[in-house]
Amino acid sequence: MLRRSLENRDAQTRQLQDAVTNVEKHFGELCQIFAAYVRKTARLRDKADLLVNEINVYASTETPHLKQGLKNFADEFAKLQDYRQAEVERLEAKVVEPLKAYGTIVKMKRDDLKATLTARNREAKQLTQLERTRQRNPSDRHVIVFFLYEKFQSQAETELQRATMDATRTTRHLEETIDNFEKQKIKDIKTIFSEFITIEMLFHGKALEVYTAAYQNIQKIDEEEDLEVFRHSLYPQDYSSRLDIVRANSKSPLQRSLSAKCVSGTGQVLTCRLRKDQQTEDDDEEDEDLDVTEEEN
């Protein structure tokens, strides 16, 4: 009966060992992968900072609207890297560190298992010794030998009883601590993965806002104005005439129609003036002819 109980407890201990080993293996893998994920995110932040610097350097060489648009874009992108830095710090504190802490927790559980196994081994050893003692038959039937045999058997039973009590106590303690360990493990898994999702959602929500603002800044760049500035830098003497052409082409159909009528009206006035001036000149010529004729007569 005691042997069967001991075997059952040994099977239970092996199951607890497997549970601890399973956590040690997979939590270790999760910790390493999450840590690598955080390092990759930090490297992405560093590359983005380099990109911001290069955009600012390039923007300082460009035309006004493009320069302003690029600088605004760089400012928004730099703001995003501040959010990414916060993401890195939160992931490190809320995900990686709790997983890393399980290295110490698992070590403590292994120590508990070791103490339980030591007590079990001592109990098994005492049980084996008692069984061997009971199987012996004293060859000498003298009273002294018989009393020595009884004393040895009684001592073995006492040691077995102590070993059994110690093993039972350590087993009960192990069961309680492993039960708490399993409960805490499930709770920690829920917390760690919930924190991971929350941190990522916060970052990507902010990223969407920043990317939207950055996109709008790029779209606000006035291409035509910057193109005219560039052309003026190449052909400064022709800039005014080119600008007039661009403005004329940018007028609405109604404005162009009114301009055409004004031009047409002006043309008619000029034509009338020319005709009037010509008629005056003809009249003057006729007057001169008349004067000459009178003088001849």
PDB file of C-alpha atoms in Angstrom:
ATOM      1  CA  MET A   1       0.000   0.000   0.000  1.00  0.00           C
ATOM      2  CA  LEU A   2       2.762   2.423   0.939  1.00  0.00           C
ATOM      3  CA  ARG A   3       4.741   1.408  -2.144  1.00  0.00           C
ATOM      4  CA  ARG A   4       1.776   2.199  -4.432  1.00  0.00           C
ATOM      5  CA  SER A   5       1.239   5.560  -2.760  1.00  0.00           C
ATOM      6  CA  LEU A   6       4.891   6.355  -3.272  1.00  0.00           C
ATOM      7  CA  GLU A   7       4.677   5.441  -6.962  1.00  0.00           C
ATOM      8  CA  ASN A   8       1.616   7.647  -7.429  1.00  0.00           C
ATOM      9  CA  ARG A   9       3.370  10.603  -5.850  1.00  0.00           C
ATOM     10  CA  ASP A  10       6.408  10.000  -8.056  1.00  0.00           C
ATOM     11  CA  ALA A  11       4.197  10.127 -11.163  1.00  0.00           C
ATOM     12  CA  GLN A  12       2.670  13.368  -9.914  1.00  0.00           C
ATOM     13  CA  THR A  13       6.094  14.868  -9.320  1.00  0.00           C
ATOM     14  CA  ARG A  14       7.220  13.986 -12.853  1.00  0.00           C
ATOM     15  CA  GLN A  15       4.111  15.709 -14.237  1.00  0.00           C
ATOM     16  CA  LEU A  16       4.928  18.821 -12.246  1.00  0.00           C
ATOM     17  CA  GLN A  17       8.492  18.675 -13.527  1.00  0.00           C
ATOM     18  CA  ASP A  18       7.210  18.522 -17.101  1.00  0.00           C
ATOM     19  CA  ALA A  19       4.968  21.540 -16.493  1.00  0.00           C
ATOM     20  CA  VAL A  20       7.863  23.608 -15.168  1.00  0.00           C
ATOM     21  CA  THR A  21      10.148  22.476 -17.996  1.00  0.00           C
ATOM     22  CA  ASN A  22       7.501  23.389 -20.562  1.00  0.00           C
ATOM     23  CA  VAL A  23       7.198  26.911 -19.161  1.00  0.00           C
ATOM     24  CA  GLU A  24      10.957  27.282 -18.973  1.00  0.00           C
ATOM     25  CA  LYS A  25      11.370  26.312 -22.625  1.00  0.00           C
ATOM     26  CA  HIS A  26       8.569  28.308 -24.232  1.00  0.00           C
ATOM     27  CA  PHE A  27       8.767  31.391 -22.038  1.00  0.00           C
ATOM     28  CA  GLY A  28      12.467  31.516 -22.807  1.00  0.00           C
ATOM     29  CA  GLU A  29      11.748  31.390 -26.544  1.00  0.00           C
ATOM     30  CA  LEU A  30       9.034  34.042 -26.250  1.00  0.00           C
ATOM     31  CA  CYS A  31      11.347  36.293 -24.267  1.00  0.00           C
ATOM     32  CA  GLN A  32      14.105  36.051 -26.883  1.00  0.00           C
ATOM     33  CA  ILE A  33      11.751  36.692 -29.814  1.00  0.00           C
ATOM     34  CA  PHE A  34      10.001  39.638 -28.155  1.00  0.00           C
ATOM     35  CA  ALA A  35      13.398  41.106 -27.240  1.00  0.00           C
ATOM     36  CA  ALA A  36      14.495  40.776 -30.879  1.00  0.00           C
ATOM     37  CA  TYR A  37      11.228  42.439 -31.947  1.00  0.00           C
ATOM     38  CA  VAL A  38      11.958  45.388 -29.659  1.00  0.00           C
ATOM     39  CA  ARG A  39      15.524  45.671 -30.953  1.00  0.00           C
ATOM     40  CA  LYS A  40      14.271  45.691 -34.554  1.00  0.00           C
ATOM     41  CA  THR A  41      11.791  48.439 -33.674  1.00  0.00           C
ATOM     42  CA  ALA A  42      14.582  50.464 -32.064  1.00  0.00           C
ATOM     43  CA  ARG A  43      16.741  50.053 -35.174  1.00  0.00           C
ATOM     44  CA  LEU A  44      13.824  51.184 -37.335  1.00  0.00           C
ATOM     45  CA  ARG A  45      13.563  54.284 -35.126  1.00  0.00           C
ATOM     46  CA  ASP A  46      17.267  54.999 -35.667  1.00  0.00           C
ATOM     47  CA  LYS A  47      16.947  54.654 -39.452  1.00  0.00           C
ATOM     48  CA  ALA A  48      13.928  56.951 -39.427  1.00  0.00           C
ATOM     49  CA  ASP A  49      15.958  59.574 -37.534  1.00  0.00           C
ATOM     50  CA  LEU A  50      18.583  59.414 -40.279  1.00  0.00           C
ATOM     51  CA  LEU A  51      15.844  59.855 -42.864  1.00  0.00           C
ATOM     52  CA  VAL A  52      14.513  62.936 -41.047  1.00  0.00           C
ATOM     53  CA  ASN A  53      17.984  64.504 -41.028  1.00  0.00           C
ATOM     54  CA  GLU A  54      18.500  63.857 -44.734  1.00  0.00           C
ATOM     55  CA  ILE A  55      15.091  65.303 -45.649  1.00  0.00           C
ATOM     56  CA  ASN A  56      15.893  68.491 -43.718  1.00  0.00           C
ATOM     57  CA  VAL A  57      19.275  68.815 -45.407  1.00  0.00           C
ATOM     58  CA  TYR A  58      17.747  68.322 -48.845  1.00  0.00           C
ATOM     59  CA  ALA A  59      14.835  70.695 -48.126  1.00  0.00           C
ATOM     60  CA  SER A  60      17.243  73.546 -47.389  1.00  0.00           C
ATOM     61  CA  THR A  61      18.430  73.398 -51.031  1.00  0.00           C
ATOM     62  CA  GLU A  62      14.976  73.527 -52.645  1.00  0.00           C
ATOM     63  CA  THR A  63      12.427  76.114 -53.790  1.00  0.00           C
ATOM     64  CA  PRO A  64      10.191  77.775 -51.149  1.00  0.00           C
ATOM     65  CA  HIS A  65       7.013  75.686 -51.301  1.00  0.00           C
ATOM     66  CA  LEU A  66       8.877  72.392 -51.686  1.00  0.00           C
ATOM     67  CA  LYS A  67      11.251  73.391 -48.903  1.00  0.00           C
ATOM     68  CA  GLN A  68       8.401  74.164 -46.512  1.00  0.00           C
ATOM     69  CA  GLY A  69       6.466  71.030 -47.443  1.00  0.00           C
ATOM     70  CA  LEU A  70       9.482  68.772 -46.886  1.00  0.00           C
ATOM     71  CA  LYS A  71      10.345  70.411 -43.571  1.00  0.00           C
ATOM     72  CA  ASN A  72       6.772  69.980 -42.352  1.00  0.00           C
ATOM     73  CA  PHE A  73       6.879  66.351 -43.463  1.00  0.00           C
ATOM     74  CA  ALA A  74      10.181  65.835 -41.616  1.00  0.00           C
ATOM     75  CA  ASP A  75       8.712  67.392 -38.460  1.00  0.00           C
ATOM     76  CA  GLU A  76       5.744  65.015 -38.531  1.00  0.00           C
ATOM     77  CA  PHE A  77       7.997  62.039 -39.225  1.00  0.00           C
ATOM     78  CA  ALA A  78      10.268  63.023 -36.332  1.00  0.00           C
ATOM     79  CA  LYS A  79       7.201  63.206 -34.089  1.00  0.00           C
ATOM     80  CA  LEU A  80       6.359  59.653 -35.123  1.00  0.00           C
ATOM     81  CA  GLN A  81       9.779  58.494 -33.964  1.00  0.00           C
ATOM     82  CA  ASP A  82       9.048  59.922 -30.518  1.00  0.00           C
ATOM     83  CA  TYR A  83       5.975  57.684 -30.414  1.00  0.00           C
ATOM     84  CA  ARG A  84       8.095  54.769 -31.614  1.00  0.00           C
ATOM     85  CA  GLN A  85      10.582  55.416 -28.800  1.00  0.00           C
ATOM     86  CA  ALA A  86       7.715  55.270 -26.311  1.00  0.00           C
ATOM     87  CA  GLU A  87       6.605  52.005 -27.945  1.00  0.00           C
ATOM     88  CA  VAL A  88      10.082  50.517 -27.482  1.00  0.00           C
ATOM     89  CA  GLU A  89      10.237  51.513 -23.812  1.00  0.00           C
ATOM     90  CA  ARG A  90       6.760  50.170 -23.059  1.00  0.00           C
ATOM     91  CA  LEU A  91       7.405  46.867 -24.808  1.00  0.00           C
ATOM     92  CA  GLU A  92      10.613  46.457 -22.852  1.00  0.00           C
ATOM     93  CA  ALA A  93       8.904  47.156 -19.521  1.00  0.00           C
ATOM     94  CA  LYS A  94       5.533  45.453 -20.074  1.00  0.00           C
ATOM     95  CA  VAL A  95       6.456  42.451 -22.220  1.00  0.00           C
ATOM     96  CA  VAL A  96      10.144  41.556 -22.189  1.00  0.00           C
ATOM     97  CA  GLU A  97      10.850  42.111 -18.487  1.00  0.00           C
ATOM     98  CA  PRO A  98       7.895  40.019 -17.204  1.00  0.00           C
ATOM     99  CA  LEU A  99       8.932  37.152 -19.484  1.00  0.00           C
ATOM    100  CA  LYS A 100      12.538  37.506 -18.369  1.00  0.00           C
ATOM    101  CA  ALA A 101      11.411  37.307 -14.731  1.00  0.00           C
ATOM    102  CA  TYR A 102      10.190  33.768 -15.343  1.00  0.00           C
ATOM    103  CA  GLY A 103      13.814  32.638 -15.438  1.00  0.00           C
ATOM    104  CA  THR A 104      14.034  33.302 -11.688  1.00  0.00           C
ATOM    105  CA  ILE A 105      10.538  31.937 -11.032  1.00  0.00           C
ATOM    106  CA  VAL A 106      11.307  28.660 -12.806  1.00  0.00           C
ATOM    107  CA  LYS A 107      14.570  28.332 -10.882  1.00  0.00           C
ATOM    108  CA  MET A 108      12.666  28.634  -7.580  1.00  0.00           C
ATOM    109  CA  LYS A 109      10.158  25.976  -8.683  1.00  0.00           C
ATOM    110  CA  ARG A 110      12.987  23.663  -9.623  1.00  0.00           C
ATOM    111  CA  ASP A 111      14.425  24.082  -6.148  1.00  0.00           C
ATOM    112  CA  ASP A 112      11.041  23.102  -4.707  1.00  0.00           C
ATOM    113  CA  LEU A 113      10.947  20.064  -6.968  1.00  0.00           C
ATOM    114  CA  LYS A 114      14.471  19.127  -5.922  1.00  0.00           C
ATOM    115  CA  ALA A 115      13.541  19.273  -2.231  1.00  0.00           C
ATOM    116  CA  THR A 116      10.462  17.119  -2.876  1.00  0.00           C
ATOM    117  CA  LEU A 117      12.452  14.566  -4.833  1.00  0.00           C
ATOM    118  CA  THR A 118      15.049  14.400  -2.068  1.00  0.00           C
ATOM    119  CA  ALA A 119      12.333  13.674   0.492  1.00  0.00           C
ATOM    120  CA  ARG A 120      10.756  11.078  -1.796  1.00  0.00           C
ATOM    121  CA  ASN A 121      14.075   9.336  -2.327  1.00  0.00           C
ATOM    122  CA  ARG A 122      14.713   9.204   1.399  1.00  0.00           C
ATOM    123  CA  GLU A 123      11.232   7.755   1.958  1.00  0.00           C
ATOM    124  CA  ALA A 124      11.762   5.169  -0.790  1.00  0.00           C
ATOM    125  CA  LYS A 125      15.133   4.217   0.694  1.00  0.00           C
ATOM    126  CA  GLN A 126      13.655   3.740   4.163  1.00  0.00           C
ATOM    127  CA  LEU A 127      10.786   1.700   2.765  1.00  0.00           C
ATOM    128  CA  THR A 128      13.181  -0.572   0.885  1.00  0.00           C
ATOM    129  CA  GLN A 129      15.299  -1.024   3.982  1.00  0.00           C
ATOM    130  CA  LEU A 130      12.260  -1.916   6.085  1.00  0.00           C
ATOM    131  CA  GLU A 131      11.040  -4.427   3.510  1.00  0.00           C
ATOM    132  CA  ARG A 132      14.413  -6.120   3.502  1.00  0.00           C
ATOM    133  CA  THR A 133      14.438  -6.261   7.285  1.00  0.00           C
ATOM    134  CA  ARG A 134      11.004  -7.877   7.385  1.00  0.00           C
ATOM    135  CA  GLN A 135      12.060 -10.459   4.861  1.00  0.00           C
ATOM    136  CA  ARG A 136      14.925 -11.609   7.024  1.00  0.00           C
ATOM    137  CA  ASN A 137      14.489 -14.545   9.369  1.00  0.00           C
ATOM    138  CA  PRO A 138      16.889 -14.667  12.296  1.00  0.00           C
ATOM    139  CA  SER A 139      18.947 -17.791  12.005  1.00  0.00           C
ATOM    140  CA  ASP A 140      19.671 -17.858  15.665  1.00  0.00           C
ATOM    141  CA  ARG A 141      16.652 -18.352  17.860  1.00  0.00           C
ATOM    142  CA  HIS A 142      18.372 -17.075  20.936  1.00  0.00           C
ATOM    143  CA  VAL A 143      16.604 -14.348  22.815  1.00  0.00           C
ATOM    144  CA  ILE A 144      19.356 -11.731  22.408  1.00  0.00           C
ATOM    145  CA  VAL A 145      19.430 -12.032  18.643  1.00  0.00           C
ATOM    146  CA  PHE A 146      15.660 -11.878  18.514  1.00  0.00           C
ATOM    147  CA  PHE A 147      15.554  -8.698  20.557  1.00  0.00           C
ATOM    148  CA  LEU A 148      18.219  -7.081  18.372  1.00  0.00           C
ATOM    149  CA  TYR A 149      16.165  -7.936  15.278  1.00  0.00           C
ATOM    150  CA  GLU A 150      13.033  -6.439  16.764  1.00  0.00           C
ATOM    151  CA  LYS A 151      14.883  -3.309  17.771  1.00  0.00           C
ATOM    152  CA  PHE A 152      16.348  -2.870  14.277  1.00  0.00           C
ATOM    153  CA  GLN A 153      12.949  -3.373  12.662  1.00  0.00           C
ATOM    154  CA  SER A 154      11.311  -0.881  14.999  1.00  0.00           C
ATOM    155  CA  GLN A 155      14.011   1.667  14.271  1.00  0.00           C
ATOM    156  CA  ALA A 156      13.548   1.170  10.521  1.00  0.00           C
ATOM    157  CA  GLU A 157       9.790   1.666  10.858  1.00  0.00           C
ATOM    158  CA  THR A 158      10.351   4.857  12.822  1.00  0.00           C
ATOM    159  CA  GLU A 159      12.758   6.209  10.191  1.00  0.00           C
ATOM    160  CA  LEU A 160      10.281   5.279   7.477  1.00  0.00           C
ATOM    161  CA  GLN A 161       7.497   7.068   9.283  1.00  0.00           C
ATOM    162  CA  ARG A 162       9.593  10.206   9.584  1.00  0.00           C
ATOM    163  CA  ALA A 163      10.612  10.006   5.941  1.00  0.00           C
ATOM    164  CA  THR A 164       6.986   9.520   4.903  1.00  0.00           C
ATOM    165  CA  MET A 165       5.840  12.523   6.915  1.00  0.00           C
ATOM    166  CA  ASP A 166       8.608  14.658   5.457  1.00  0.00           C
ATOM    167  CA  ALA A 167       7.801  13.504   1.924  1.00  0.00           C
ATOM    168  CA  THR A 168       4.099  14.142   2.450  1.00  0.00           C
ATOM    169  CA  ARG A 169       4.787  17.631   3.747  1.00  0.00           C
ATOM    170  CA  THR A 170       7.093  18.564   0.882  1.00  0.00           C
ATOM    171  CA  THR A 171       4.658  17.063  -1.624  1.00  0.00           C
ATOM    172  CA  ARG A 172       1.800  19.098  -0.229  1.00  0.00           C
ATOM    173  CA  HIS A 173       3.940  22.224  -0.372  1.00  0.00           C
ATOM    174  CA  LEU A 174       4.951  21.433  -3.938  1.00  0.00           C
ATOM    175  CA  GLU A 175       1.357  20.911  -4.989  1.00  0.00           C
ATOM    176  CA  GLU A 176       0.366  24.271  -3.528  1.00  0.00           C
ATOM    177  CA  THR A 177       3.273  26.159  -5.051  1.00  0.00           C
ATOM    178  CA  ILE A 178       2.831  24.545  -8.466  1.00  0.00           C
ATOM    179  CA  ASP A 179      -0.879  25.292  -8.364  1.00  0.00           C
ATOM    180  CA  ASN A 180      -0.090  28.947  -7.635  1.00  0.00           C
ATOM    181  CA  PHE A 181       2.577  28.853 -10.323  1.00  0.00           C
ATOM    182  CA  GLU A 182       0.081  27.584 -12.922  1.00  0.00           C
ATOM    183  CA  LYS A 183      -2.497  30.168 -11.875  1.00  0.00           C
ATOM    184  CA  GLN A 184       0.039  33.007 -12.048  1.00  0.00           C
ATOM    185  CA  LYS A 185       1.352  31.752 -15.389  1.00  0.00           C
ATOM    186  CA  ILE A 186      -2.074  31.954 -17.036  1.00  0.00           C
ATOM    187  CA  LYS A 187      -2.695  35.400 -15.567  1.00  0.00           C
ATOM    188  CA  ASP A 188       0.715  36.646 -16.704  1.00  0.00           C
ATOM    189  CA  ILE A 189       0.218  35.333 -20.223  1.00  0.00           C
ATOM    190  CA  LYS A 190      -3.072  37.209 -20.491  1.00  0.00           C
ATOM    191  CA  THR A 191      -1.502  40.380 -19.099  1.00  0.00           C
ATOM    192  CA  ILE A 192       1.648  40.259 -21.225  1.00  0.00           C
ATOM    193  CA  PHE A 193      -0.134  39.679 -24.526  1.00  0.00           C
ATOM    194  CA  SER A 194      -2.835  42.232 -23.680  1.00  0.00           C
ATOM    195  CA  GLU A 195      -0.137  44.808 -22.965  1.00  0.00           C
ATOM    196  CA  PHE A 196       1.594  43.967 -26.237  1.00  0.00           C
ATOM    197  CA  ILE A 197      -1.579  44.479 -28.266  1.00  0.00           C
ATOM    198  CA  THR A 198      -2.469  47.693 -26.408  1.00  0.00           C
ATOM    199  CA  ILE A 199       0.991  49.187 -26.930  1.00  0.00           C
ATOM    200  CA  GLU A 200       0.947  48.341 -30.640  1.00  0.00           C
ATOM    201  CA  MET A 201      -2.566  49.740 -31.088  1.00  0.00           C
ATOM    202  CA  LEU A 202      -1.629  52.994 -29.370  1.00  0.00           C
ATOM    203  CA  PHE A 203       1.421  53.408 -31.561  1.00  0.00           C
ATOM    204  CA  HIS A 204      -0.332  52.607 -34.818  1.00  0.00           C
ATOM    205  CA  GLY A 205      -3.249  54.874 -33.903  1.00  0.00           C
ATOM    206  CA  LYS A 206      -0.837  57.771 -33.371  1.00  0.00           C
ATOM    207  CA  ALA A 207       1.067  56.751 -36.500  1.00  0.00           C
ATOM    208  CA  LEU A 208      -2.089  57.037 -38.590  1.00  0.00           C
ATOM    209  CA  GLU A 209      -2.661  60.580 -37.316  1.00  0.00           C
ATOM    210  CA  VAL A 210       0.933  61.602 -38.020  1.00  0.00           C
ATOM    211  CA  TYR A 211       1.038  59.986 -41.459  1.00  0.00           C
ATOM    212  CA  THR A 212      -2.193  61.787 -42.364  1.00  0.00           C
ATOM    213  CA  ALA A 213      -0.699  65.156 -41.411  1.00  0.00           C
ATOM    214  CA  ALA A 214       2.526  64.337 -43.261  1.00  0.00           C
ATOM    215  CA  TYR A 215       0.554  63.408 -46.391  1.00  0.00           C
ATOM    216  CA  GLN A 216      -1.383  66.658 -46.260  1.00  0.00           C
ATOM    217  CA  ASN A 217       1.828  68.681 -45.971  1.00  0.00           C
ATOM    218  CA  ILE A 218       3.212  67.021 -49.078  1.00  0.00           C
ATOM    219  CA  GLN A 219      -0.005  67.636 -51.010  1.00  0.00           C
ATOM    220  CA  LYS A 220       0.062  71.357 -50.122  1.00  0.00           C
ATOM    221  CA  ILE A 221       3.263  71.907 -52.104  1.00  0.00           C
ATOM    222  CA  ASP A 222       2.457  74.413 -54.917  1.00  0.00           C
ATOM    223  CA  GLU A 223       4.111  72.951 -57.997  1.00  0.00           C
ATOM    224  CA  GLU A 224       3.401  75.869 -60.353  1.00  0.00           C
ATOM    225  CA  GLU A 225       4.730  78.514 -57.979  1.00  0.00           C
ATOM    226  CA  ASP A 226       7.920  76.561 -57.335  1.00  0.00           C
ATOM    227  CA  LEU A 227       8.325  75.924 -61.074  1.00  0.00           C
ATOM    228  CA  GLU A 228       8.074  79.646 -61.762  1.00  0.00           C
ATOM    229  CA  VAL A 229      10.651  80.368 -59.082  1.00  0.00           C
ATOM    230  CA  PHE A 230      12.952  77.832 -60.713  1.00  0.00           C
ATOM    231  CA  ARG A 231      12.391  79.346 -64.168  1.00  0.00           C
ATOM    232  CA  HIS A 232      13.074  82.825 -62.833  1.00  0.00           C
ATOM    233  CA  SER A 233      16.374  81.583 -61.440  1.00  0.00           C
ATOM    234  CA  LEU A 234      17.287  80.365 -64.947  1.00  0.00           C
ATOM    235  CA  TYR A 235      15.821  83.245 -67.013  1.00  0.00           C
ATOM    236  CA  PRO A 236      15.460  86.278 -64.742  1.00  0.00           C
ATOM    237  CA  GLN A 237      14.988  88.742 -67.667  1.00  0.00           C
ATOM    238  CA  ASP A 238      12.080  86.761 -69.113  1.00  0.00           C
ATOM    239  CA  TYR A 239      10.415  86.089 -65.798  1.00  0.00           C
ATOM    240  CA  SER A 240       7.895  88.981 -65.955  1.00  0.00           C
ATOM    241  CA  SER A 241       6.691  88.124 -69.448  1.00  0.00           C
ATOM    242  CA  ARG A 242       6.467  84.435 -68.609  1.00  0.00           C
ATOM    243  CA  LEU A 243       4.550  85.234 -65.449  1.00  0.00           C
ATOM    244  CA  ASP A 244       2.078  87.337 -67.452  1.00  0.00           C
ATOM    245  CA  ILE A 245       1.555  84.452 -69.859  1.00  0.00           C
ATOM    246  CA  VAL A 246       0.928  82.053 -66.992  1.00  0.00           C
ATOM    247  CA  ARG A 247      -1.522  84.470 -65.397  1.00  0.00           C
ATOM    248  CA  ALA A 248      -3.307  85.012 -68.692  1.00  0.00           C
ATOM    249  CA  ASN A 249      -3.636  81.281 -69.224  1.00  0.00           C
ATOM    250  CA  SER A 250      -4.950  80.884 -65.699  1.00  0.00           C
ATOM    251  CA  LYS A 251      -7.873  83.318 -66.269  1.00  0.00           C
ATOM    252  CA  SER A 252     -11.416  82.012 -66.475  1.00  0.00           C
ATOM    253  CA  PRO A 253     -13.285  81.941 -69.841  1.00  0.00           C
ATOM    254  CA  LEU A 254     -15.443  84.907 -68.725  1.00  0.00           C
ATOM    255  CA  GLN A 255     -12.353  86.954 -67.888  1.00  0.00           C
ATOM    256  CA  ARG A 256     -10.781  86.100 -71.231  1.00  0.00           C
ATOM    257  CA  SER A 257     -14.031  87.105 -73.042  1.00  0.00           C
ATOM    258  CA  LEU A 258     -14.168  90.423 -71.237  1.00  0.00           C
ATOM    259  CA  SER A 259     -10.525  91.038 -72.017  1.00  0.00           C
ATOM    260  CA  ALA A 260     -11.152  90.279 -75.692  1.00  0.00           C
ATOM    261  CA  LYS A 261     -14.076  92.711 -75.808  1.00  0.00           C
ATOM    262  CA  CYS A 262     -12.001  95.387 -74.196  1.00  0.00           C
ATOM    263  CA  VAL A 263      -9.255  94.816 -76.724  1.00  0.00           C
ATOM    264  CA  SER A 264     -11.828  94.877 -79.553  1.00  0.00           C
ATOM    265  CA  GLY A 265     -13.400  98.088 -78.246  1.00  0.00           C
ATOM    266  CA  THR A 266     -10.030  99.699 -77.938  1.00  0.00           C
ATOM    267  CA  GLY A 267      -9.264  98.691 -81.510  1.00  0.00           C
ATOM    268  CA  GLN A 268     -12.454 100.290 -82.788  1.00  0.00           C
ATOM    269  CA  VAL A 269     -11.708 103.538 -80.945  1.00  0.00           C
ATOM    270  CA  LEU A 270      -8.221 103.584 -82.389  1.00  0.00           C
ATOM    271  CA  THR A 271      -9.602 102.958 -85.883  1.00  0.00           C
ATOM    272  CA  CYS A 272     -12.063 105.818 -85.540  1.00  0.00           C
ATOM    273  CA  ARG A 273      -9.327 108.106 -84.342  1.00  0.00           C
ATOM    274  CA  LEU A 274      -7.163 107.120 -87.284  1.00  0.00           C
ATOM    275  CA  ARG A 275      -9.961 107.765 -89.705  1.00  0.00           C
ATOM    276  CA  LYS A 276     -10.742 111.133 -88.121  1.00  0.00           C
ATOM    277  CA  ASP A 277      -7.099 112.128 -88.190  1.00  0.00           C
ATOM    278  CA  GLN A 278      -6.860 111.097 -91.837  1.00  0.00           C
ATOM    279  CA  GLN A 279      -9.992 113.099 -92.737  1.00  0.00           C
ATOM    280  CA  THR A 280      -8.541 116.148 -90.997  1.00  0.00           C
ATOM    281  CA  GLU A 281      -5.369 115.776 -92.963  1.00  0.00           C
ATOM    282  CA  ASP A 282      -7.368 115.516 -96.216  1.00  0.00           C
ATOM    283  CA  ASP A 283      -9.323 118.667 -95.334  1.00  0.00           C
ATOM    284  CA  ASP A 284      -6.109 120.499 -94.629  1.00  0.00           C
ATOM    285  CA  GLU A 285      -4.723 119.426 -97.990  1.00  0.00           C
ATOM    286  CA  GLU A 286      -7.858 120.666 -99.761  1.00  0.00           C
ATOM    287  CA  ASP A 287      -7.589 124.023 -97.973  1.00  0.00           C
ATOM    288  CA  GLU A 288      -3.989 124.326 -99.094  1.00  0.00           C
ATOM    289  CA  ASP A 289      -4.985 123.568-102.702  1.00  0.00           C
ATOM    290  CA  LEU A 290      -7.637 126.253-102.600  1.00  0.00           C
ATOM    291  CA  ASP A 291      -5.174 128.817-101.287  1.00  0.00           C
ATOM    292  CA  VAL A 292      -2.734 128.061-104.057  1.00  0.00           C
ATOM    293  CA  THR A 293      -5.438 128.424-106.717  1.00  0.00           C
ATOM    294  CA  GLU A 294      -6.552 131.774-105.415  1.00  0.00           C
ATOM    295  CA  GLU A 295      -3.014 133.079-105.407  1.00  0.00           C
ATOM    296  CA  GLU A 296      -2.509 132.038-109.003  1.00  0.00           C
ATOM    297  CA  ASN A 297      -5.640 133.787-110.079  1.00  0.00           C
TER     298      ASN A 297
END
